[in-house]
Every structure is written in C-alpha cells, then in structure tokens.
Amino acid sequence: MTIKKLLYPPHLFHIRKVGRIMSLLGMLALLYPMEPLKAQTPSDALMMPSKNICVLFSYDMGTFDRYWEGSYLRSNETIATVDRNMVLPMAAIGILDNLNFYVSLPYISTESSEPNGGKFTGARGFQDIGFALKYRSIRTELGPGRISFLGTAGFSTPFTNYLSDYRPYSIGSGAPEFSLRAIGQYELNSQLYFRASAAHLWRGYTEAERDYYYNNGSYYTAWMDVPNAWTYEAILGKWLFNTSLKLELSYSSLTSTSGDDIRAYNAAQPTNKVEVDRLGFSAQYYFKSIKGLGVVAYHNRVVNGRNTPKMSNTGFGLTYQFNVIKKQTDEENAQ
C-alpha cells in the first residue's frame, strides 16, 4: 500500500450530485508554497546543540501579476496584482547534538490590488502546522574542509478549515503532506560551502467546495488528489566576520509527479501539475554583543514555471537561541 493510499479519504468513492464548475475568467495558477526562512530550518545543514532552542519569527511579502497557464505566461487581467503575506513562527529544538526537532505554524493573508469589482476578496488564517526531525549521520574532515550528510523527515497538515480551491487567494493546498529529504554539504576551511538537497513530497487529498471538477476527465466528487512532487536545492554560501555573517545564493525547483494543466481562462485548482524554478539570496547576521540574537533577510524570485505564479518575495526575521538547562539553572540560582 502506498503512502498516497494511506492519505486517501475512506469515503472518496461516495458519488455526489453533479455541481456547477466555478470558472473565474483570467484567474491564476496554483500557488506554490513559499520556502521557509533560511535560519536553522529542516532543509539546511545547521544543527542545534543538545538542550538548545532557537526561535524564529519572520515576515514574508510576496507579489505577482503574471502566471503560467500550463507553459503559457499570462497576465492577471481581471485581478491585477496579488499580494501574499506570511507571518511565520518556528522553533528548532536540540534533542541531541545530531538530532533536531522543528515545529512551525504560518499565518497567511492574500489580497488583490483590484479584487474584480469587489466580487473576490482575499483570504487569511493559519495554514498548515508542520513538524520535522533532522538527523546528522556524518560530519567528518575531508581534504581542505569537512563534509556532512543529513536527513529530514517532515509532516504537515491543515491547522484550520480554509478553502483550498479558492485560487489564487487560497492560503494553502489543504492536504496532509509527508516528506523525506537528503542533504549533503561540503565546507572549506575558508568557510565557503556548497550544499545540495533532494526531497520527495507525498500529498494527500483536499476537499473542495464543489462536487464536480475536471482533471483530464470528469470527477463527481469534492475530493481532489493533490499531486506528489520532487524538490531540489543547491546553495553556495560563505561565512564572514568570524562566523557572524552568513551569505547564501540559492537555486531551488519543484516538479509535480502528476496533475493537469490549467485550462484557458479557468481557475487553477489543487490537482494542477506544478513546476517551479526559483533563484534566491539570503543574509543572516548573529550579534556578538547580544548572545543568541540574530537577524535574517532574503529575496526569492521565480524565473520559470508551469501552472504557477511568477512570484517574487522578500522577507526578514529575528532568531534567538538559548540553552534551556542553563536558563533553568540561572533562575534557580537567582532564587
């Protein structure tokens, strides 16, 4: 039995009455989930020491006025520019020196600069709660540097009952997701490093607000199959100023393993086959004068895609790392 079957709703075969298809002229492609902030995340090669916690609070601003309808790049003629903002709290917890646990819960809001005469409004709310475990299996000296290999297992599921089929304003795909990621990094003694990762995402099903849809054929059900996907990432980074400043250039991609194209002048839907190529830059600075405090900023831009917005997003955030045991000991001594 495949993971996809395990995420399959047991009542999917319950056939419901045919409903009217929602067709929104000129609406856009599937919203590709934005990458998390590059600050001790499940996809990097950093590890929190045992009994340490790093808390991240970030704000992301994304915008687009064009999207790929299949492979054709189309303008948002009826809804103009779409804004997508995200507030992301996340915590990284050092269980062991080589084993970290992550939890995150983004809050997302969407709106359009011209909401089609008031007929379409944006959406907002908590999206998907995510959990991940990252394990570092190897970290050893090799030539003029050191090499590391890590693996991450993650799971996310919708935290609220948001409308997943309300494209382009939906805040997420509305489906559970399980992921496995392999990470490799080589860092020179000069603190220049290269990192690469690959992950497979198994998605489940989402329930739409209609009981008929078309996906290379007619489906008389409200349940939509969200395609699985592969993601890849390549990072070139450098530590500066005695490891106070970290700079990274990144390339990332996502490719769905199945799905359909958006039909001409129709709305996107969760069953669409999504392809994304993205370039990004990030900077993170750790204050030497304020132990544990850091700031991070980044900019990403989608340069090529299929059934996805041509989106650019900019974000910034604060990180704070502390030792749980030491903090408890200090509080007891103060008493």
CSV table of C-alpha atoms in Angstrom, one decimal:
chain,number,residue,atom,x,y,z
A,1,MET,CA,0.0,0.0,0.0
A,2,THR,CA,1.5,3.4,-1.0
A,3,ILE,CA,1.6,6.4,1.2
A,4,LYS,CA,-0.8,8.1,-1.2
A,5,LYS,CA,-3.4,5.4,-0.4
A,6,LEU,CA,-2.8,5.9,3.3
A,7,LEU,CA,-3.8,9.6,2.9
A,8,TYR,CA,-6.8,8.7,0.9
A,9,PRO,CA,-10.2,9.6,2.4
A,10,PRO,CA,-12.1,6.5,3.2
A,11,HIS,CA,-15.3,8.0,1.7
A,12,LEU,CA,-13.8,9.2,-1.5
A,13,PHE,CA,-15.8,6.8,-3.6
A,14,HIS,CA,-19.1,8.2,-2.3
A,15,ILE,CA,-20.5,9.8,-5.5
A,16,ARG,CA,-22.3,13.1,-5.1
A,17,LYS,CA,-24.7,15.0,-7.3
A,18,VAL,CA,-23.0,17.0,-10.2
A,19,GLY,CA,-22.3,20.6,-9.2
A,20,ARG,CA,-21.6,23.7,-11.3
A,21,ILE,CA,-17.9,24.3,-12.1
A,22,MET,CA,-16.6,27.5,-10.8
A,23,SER,CA,-14.9,29.3,-13.7
A,24,LEU,CA,-13.2,32.6,-12.9
A,25,LEU,CA,-12.1,34.4,-16.1
A,26,GLY,CA,-8.3,35.1,-16.1
A,27,MET,CA,-7.6,33.6,-12.7
A,28,LEU,CA,-4.2,32.3,-11.9
A,29,ALA,CA,-2.1,29.3,-11.3
A,30,LEU,CA,-1.6,27.1,-8.3
A,31,LEU,CA,0.1,29.0,-5.5
A,32,TYR,CA,3.5,27.4,-4.9
A,33,PRO,CA,4.2,27.3,-1.2
A,34,MET,CA,7.0,29.7,-0.2
A,35,GLU,CA,10.2,28.4,1.1
A,36,PRO,CA,10.8,28.7,4.8
A,37,LEU,CA,13.3,31.2,6.1
A,38,LYS,CA,17.0,30.2,5.8
A,39,ALA,CA,17.7,30.1,9.5
A,40,GLN,CA,18.3,26.7,11.1
A,41,THR,CA,15.5,25.0,9.2
A,42,PRO,CA,14.8,21.4,8.3
A,43,SER,CA,16.4,21.9,4.9
A,44,ASP,CA,19.9,23.3,5.9
A,45,ALA,CA,23.0,21.7,7.4
A,46,LEU,CA,23.0,23.6,10.7
A,47,MET,CA,22.3,21.7,13.9
A,48,MET,CA,21.1,22.9,17.3
A,49,PRO,CA,23.2,21.6,20.2
A,50,SER,CA,21.5,19.3,22.7
A,51,LYS,CA,19.2,21.2,25.1
A,52,ASN,CA,19.2,24.3,23.0
A,53,ILE,CA,16.2,26.0,21.4
A,54,CYS,CA,16.2,28.5,18.5
A,55,VAL,CA,13.0,30.5,18.0
A,56,LEU,CA,12.4,32.2,14.6
A,57,PHE,CA,9.8,34.9,13.9
A,58,SER,CA,9.7,36.2,10.3
A,59,TYR,CA,7.5,38.2,7.9
A,60,ASP,CA,7.4,37.5,4.2
A,61,MET,CA,5.9,39.7,1.4
A,62,GLY,CA,5.1,38.0,-1.9
A,63,THR,CA,3.6,39.5,-5.0
A,64,PHE,CA,2.8,38.6,-8.7
A,65,ASP,CA,0.9,40.0,-11.6
A,66,ARG,CA,1.6,37.1,-14.1
A,67,TYR,CA,1.3,33.4,-14.0
A,68,TRP,CA,1.9,30.3,-16.2
A,69,GLU,CA,-1.3,28.7,-17.6
A,70,GLY,CA,0.3,25.4,-18.5
A,71,SER,CA,3.5,26.7,-20.2
A,72,TYR,CA,2.0,30.0,-21.4
A,73,LEU,CA,2.8,33.1,-19.3
A,74,ARG,CA,-0.4,35.1,-18.9
A,75,SER,CA,-1.1,38.4,-17.2
A,76,ASN,CA,-3.6,38.8,-14.3
A,77,GLU,CA,-6.1,40.9,-16.4
A,78,THR,CA,-9.1,40.7,-14.0
A,79,ILE,CA,-7.4,40.6,-10.6
A,80,ALA,CA,-4.3,42.7,-11.3
A,81,THR,CA,-1.5,42.3,-8.7
A,82,VAL,CA,-2.0,39.6,-6.0
A,83,ASP,CA,-0.2,40.1,-2.6
A,84,ARG,CA,0.6,37.2,-0.4
A,85,ASN,CA,1.9,37.9,3.1
A,86,MET,CA,3.1,35.4,5.7
A,87,VAL,CA,4.0,35.6,9.4
A,88,LEU,CA,6.0,32.5,10.4
A,89,PRO,CA,6.8,31.5,14.0
A,90,MET,CA,9.1,28.4,14.1
A,91,ALA,CA,11.1,26.7,16.8
A,92,ALA,CA,14.2,24.4,16.4
A,93,ILE,CA,14.8,22.2,19.4
A,94,GLY,CA,18.1,20.3,20.0
A,95,ILE,CA,17.1,16.9,21.3
A,96,LEU,CA,20.6,15.5,20.8
A,97,ASP,CA,23.6,17.2,19.1
A,98,ASN,CA,22.8,15.3,16.0
A,99,LEU,CA,19.0,15.2,16.2
A,100,ASN,CA,16.8,18.3,16.0
A,101,PHE,CA,13.0,18.7,16.1
A,102,TYR,CA,11.1,21.5,14.4
A,103,VAL,CA,7.6,22.9,14.6
A,104,SER,CA,6.1,25.8,12.6
A,105,LEU,CA,2.7,27.4,12.0
A,106,PRO,CA,2.5,30.1,9.4
A,107,TYR,CA,-0.3,32.7,9.3
A,108,ILE,CA,-1.0,33.8,5.7
A,109,SER,CA,-3.1,36.6,4.2
A,110,THR,CA,-3.9,37.2,0.5
A,111,GLU,CA,-5.5,40.0,-1.4
A,112,SER,CA,-5.7,41.6,-4.8
A,113,SER,CA,-5.0,45.2,-5.7
A,114,GLU,CA,-8.2,45.2,-7.8
A,115,PRO,CA,-10.5,42.5,-6.4
A,116,ASN,CA,-12.6,42.3,-9.6
A,117,GLY,CA,-15.1,44.9,-8.6
A,118,GLY,CA,-15.4,43.5,-5.1
A,119,LYS,CA,-16.6,40.1,-6.3
A,120,PHE,CA,-13.5,38.3,-5.0
A,121,THR,CA,-11.9,39.1,-1.6
A,122,GLY,CA,-8.7,37.7,-0.2
A,123,ALA,CA,-8.3,35.1,2.5
A,124,ARG,CA,-6.4,34.9,5.8
A,125,GLY,CA,-5.7,32.5,8.5
A,126,PHE,CA,-3.4,29.9,9.9
A,127,GLN,CA,-2.2,27.5,7.2
A,128,ASP,CA,-0.6,24.1,8.0
A,129,ILE,CA,1.1,23.1,11.2
A,130,GLY,CA,4.4,21.4,10.4
A,131,PHE,CA,6.7,19.0,12.3
A,132,ALA,CA,10.1,17.7,11.3
A,133,LEU,CA,13.0,15.7,12.6
A,134,LYS,CA,16.5,16.3,11.2
A,135,TYR,CA,19.4,13.8,11.8
A,136,ARG,CA,23.1,14.4,11.0
A,137,SER,CA,24.6,11.0,10.3
A,138,ILE,CA,28.1,12.1,9.1
A,139,ARG,CA,30.3,15.1,9.8
A,140,THR,CA,34.0,14.5,9.1
A,141,GLU,CA,37.1,16.1,7.8
A,142,LEU,CA,37.8,15.5,4.1
A,143,GLY,CA,40.6,17.2,2.3
A,144,PRO,CA,40.7,21.0,2.8
A,145,GLY,CA,37.4,21.0,4.6
A,146,ARG,CA,34.6,18.9,6.1
A,147,ILE,CA,31.7,17.0,4.7
A,148,SER,CA,28.2,16.5,6.3
A,149,PHE,CA,25.3,14.3,5.4
A,150,LEU,CA,21.9,14.8,6.9
A,151,GLY,CA,18.3,13.5,6.5
A,152,THR,CA,15.0,15.1,7.4
A,153,ALA,CA,11.5,13.6,7.8
A,154,GLY,CA,8.6,16.1,7.9
A,155,PHE,CA,4.8,16.1,8.2
A,156,SER,CA,2.3,18.9,7.9
A,157,THR,CA,-1.5,19.1,7.9
A,158,PRO,CA,-4.0,21.9,7.7
A,159,PHE,CA,-4.5,23.7,11.0
A,160,THR,CA,-7.7,25.4,10.0
A,161,ASN,CA,-10.6,24.5,7.6
A,162,TYR,CA,-9.5,27.0,4.9
A,163,LEU,CA,-10.8,26.9,1.3
A,164,SER,CA,-8.0,25.1,-0.7
A,165,ASP,CA,-9.8,25.5,-4.0
A,166,TYR,CA,-10.2,29.3,-3.8
A,167,ARG,CA,-7.4,30.2,-6.2
A,168,PRO,CA,-5.5,32.5,-6.4
A,169,TYR,CA,-6.4,33.6,-2.9
A,170,SER,CA,-6.3,30.2,-1.1
A,171,ILE,CA,-3.7,30.1,1.7
A,172,GLY,CA,-2.6,26.5,1.0
A,173,SER,CA,-3.3,23.2,-0.7
A,174,GLY,CA,-5.5,21.9,2.2
A,175,ALA,CA,-3.9,18.4,2.1
A,176,PRO,CA,-1.6,16.5,4.5
A,177,GLU,CA,2.0,16.1,3.4
A,178,PHE,CA,4.8,13.7,4.3
A,179,SER,CA,8.3,14.4,3.1
A,180,LEU,CA,11.8,12.8,3.2
A,181,ARG,CA,14.8,14.9,2.4
A,182,ALA,CA,18.5,14.1,1.9
A,183,ILE,CA,21.1,16.8,2.5
A,184,GLY,CA,24.8,17.0,1.7
A,185,GLN,CA,27.2,19.8,2.4
A,186,TYR,CA,30.9,20.4,1.9
A,187,GLU,CA,32.6,23.4,3.7
A,188,LEU,CA,36.1,24.5,3.0
A,189,ASN,CA,38.4,25.7,5.8
A,190,SER,CA,37.9,29.2,4.4
A,191,GLN,CA,34.2,28.8,5.4
A,192,LEU,CA,33.0,28.8,1.8
A,193,TYR,CA,30.5,25.9,1.4
A,194,PHE,CA,28.2,24.2,-1.1
A,195,ARG,CA,25.0,22.4,-0.1
A,196,ALA,CA,22.6,20.3,-2.2
A,197,SER,CA,19.4,18.5,-1.2
A,198,ALA,CA,16.6,16.5,-2.7
A,199,ALA,CA,13.2,15.6,-1.3
A,200,HIS,CA,10.1,13.8,-2.2
A,201,LEU,CA,6.7,15.1,-1.0
A,202,TRP,CA,3.8,12.7,-0.6
A,203,ARG,CA,0.5,14.7,-0.6
A,204,GLY,CA,-3.0,13.5,0.3
A,205,TYR,CA,-6.4,14.8,-0.7
A,206,THR,CA,-8.2,18.0,-0.2
A,207,GLU,CA,-12.0,18.7,0.0
A,208,ALA,CA,-13.2,21.4,-2.4
A,209,GLU,CA,-16.4,23.5,-2.1
A,210,ARG,CA,-17.9,21.8,-5.1
A,211,ASP,CA,-18.8,18.2,-6.0
A,212,TYR,CA,-17.6,18.1,-9.6
A,213,TYR,CA,-14.3,19.0,-11.2
A,214,TYR,CA,-12.3,18.2,-14.4
A,215,ASN,CA,-8.8,16.7,-14.2
A,216,ASN,CA,-8.2,15.2,-17.7
A,217,GLY,CA,-11.6,13.7,-17.2
A,218,SER,CA,-14.7,14.3,-15.1
A,219,TYR,CA,-14.8,13.6,-11.4
A,220,TYR,CA,-18.1,13.6,-9.5
A,221,THR,CA,-16.7,14.2,-6.0
A,222,ALA,CA,-15.5,17.1,-3.8
A,223,TRP,CA,-12.2,15.3,-3.1
A,224,MET,CA,-9.2,16.4,-5.1
A,225,ASP,CA,-5.9,14.5,-5.4
A,226,VAL,CA,-3.0,16.9,-4.7
A,227,PRO,CA,0.0,15.7,-6.8
A,228,ASN,CA,3.1,14.4,-5.2
A,229,ALA,CA,6.3,16.3,-6.0
A,230,TRP,CA,10.1,16.3,-6.1
A,231,THR,CA,12.1,19.3,-4.8
A,232,TYR,CA,15.8,20.0,-5.4
A,233,GLU,CA,18.0,22.8,-3.9
A,234,ALA,CA,21.6,24.0,-4.5
A,235,ILE,CA,23.2,26.5,-2.2
A,236,LEU,CA,26.5,28.4,-2.4
A,237,GLY,CA,27.3,30.1,0.9
A,238,LYS,CA,30.1,31.9,2.8
A,239,TRP,CA,30.7,32.8,6.5
A,240,LEU,CA,32.3,36.2,7.1
A,241,PHE,CA,33.5,38.3,10.1
A,242,ASN,CA,34.4,35.3,12.3
A,243,THR,CA,31.1,33.5,11.6
A,244,SER,CA,29.0,36.5,12.4
A,245,LEU,CA,27.6,36.9,8.9
A,246,LYS,CA,26.3,34.2,6.5
A,247,LEU,CA,25.5,34.9,2.9
A,248,GLU,CA,23.9,32.4,0.5
A,249,LEU,CA,22.9,32.2,-3.1
A,250,SER,CA,20.3,29.5,-3.9
A,251,TYR,CA,18.6,27.7,-6.7
A,252,SER,CA,15.5,25.6,-5.9
A,253,SER,CA,13.0,23.7,-8.0
A,254,LEU,CA,9.7,21.8,-7.5
A,255,THR,CA,8.2,19.3,-10.0
A,256,SER,CA,4.9,17.6,-9.5
A,257,THR,CA,4.8,13.9,-10.5
A,258,SER,CA,1.3,14.1,-12.0
A,259,GLY,CA,-1.6,16.5,-12.4
A,260,ASP,CA,-3.3,18.6,-15.1
A,261,ASP,CA,-2.8,22.0,-16.7
A,262,ILE,CA,-5.0,25.0,-16.1
A,263,ARG,CA,-7.5,25.2,-18.9
A,264,ALA,CA,-7.6,28.5,-20.8
A,265,TYR,CA,-9.2,31.3,-18.8
A,266,ASN,CA,-10.2,28.9,-16.0
A,267,ALA,CA,-9.2,29.0,-12.3
A,268,ALA,CA,-6.3,27.0,-11.0
A,269,GLN,CA,-7.1,24.0,-8.7
A,270,PRO,CA,-5.2,21.8,-6.3
A,271,THR,CA,-4.9,19.0,-8.9
A,272,ASN,CA,-2.7,21.0,-11.2
A,273,LYS,CA,0.8,19.9,-12.2
A,274,VAL,CA,3.2,22.5,-10.8
A,275,GLU,CA,6.8,23.2,-11.9
A,276,VAL,CA,8.9,25.9,-10.4
A,277,ASP,CA,12.4,27.2,-10.8
A,278,ARG,CA,13.5,29.8,-8.2
A,279,LEU,CA,16.6,31.9,-7.5
A,280,GLY,CA,17.3,33.5,-4.2
A,281,PHE,CA,19.7,35.4,-1.9
A,282,SER,CA,19.8,35.4,1.9
A,283,ALA,CA,21.8,37.1,4.6
A,284,GLN,CA,21.9,36.2,8.3
A,285,TYR,CA,23.8,38.1,11.0
A,286,TYR,CA,24.5,37.0,14.5
A,287,PHE,CA,25.1,39.7,17.1
A,288,LYS,CA,28.3,39.2,19.1
A,289,SER,CA,27.2,41.8,21.7
A,290,ILE,CA,23.8,40.2,22.3
A,291,LYS,CA,24.3,36.5,22.8
A,292,GLY,CA,21.9,34.3,20.9
A,293,LEU,CA,20.2,37.1,18.8
A,294,GLY,CA,20.3,37.1,15.0
A,295,VAL,CA,18.6,38.8,12.1
A,296,VAL,CA,17.9,37.4,8.7
A,297,ALA,CA,16.7,38.8,5.3
A,298,TYR,CA,16.2,37.3,1.9
A,299,HIS,CA,14.7,37.7,-1.6
A,300,ASN,CA,13.5,35.0,-3.9
A,301,ARG,CA,12.2,35.2,-7.5
A,302,VAL,CA,10.5,32.6,-9.6
A,303,VAL,CA,12.2,32.6,-13.0
A,304,ASN,CA,10.4,29.7,-14.8
A,305,GLY,CA,7.4,27.6,-14.1
A,306,ARG,CA,4.3,25.7,-15.1
A,307,ASN,CA,0.8,26.3,-13.6
A,308,THR,CA,2.4,28.7,-11.0
A,309,PRO,CA,2.6,32.4,-10.3
A,310,LYS,CA,5.7,34.4,-11.5
A,311,MET,CA,6.2,35.4,-7.9
A,312,SER,CA,8.8,37.4,-6.1
A,313,ASN,CA,9.0,37.5,-2.3
A,314,THR,CA,11.1,39.4,0.2
A,315,GLY,CA,11.3,38.6,3.9
A,316,PHE,CA,13.1,39.4,7.2
A,317,GLY,CA,13.1,38.0,10.6
A,318,LEU,CA,14.6,37.6,14.1
A,319,THR,CA,16.1,34.5,15.6
A,320,TYR,CA,17.0,33.8,19.3
A,321,GLN,CA,18.9,30.8,20.6
A,322,PHE,CA,19.2,29.8,24.2
A,323,ASN,CA,20.2,26.9,26.4
A,324,VAL,CA,17.2,25.5,28.3
A,325,ILE,CA,19.2,23.8,31.0
A,326,LYS,CA,21.4,26.8,31.6
A,327,LYS,CA,18.4,29.1,31.8
A,328,GLN,CA,16.7,26.9,34.3
A,329,THR,CA,19.9,26.7,36.4
A,330,ASP,CA,20.3,30.5,36.4
A,331,GLU,CA,16.7,31.0,37.5
A,332,GLU,CA,17.2,28.5,40.4
A,333,ASN,CA,20.4,30.3,41.5
A,334,ALA,CA,18.6,33.6,41.4
A,335,GLN,CA,16.0,32.3,43.8
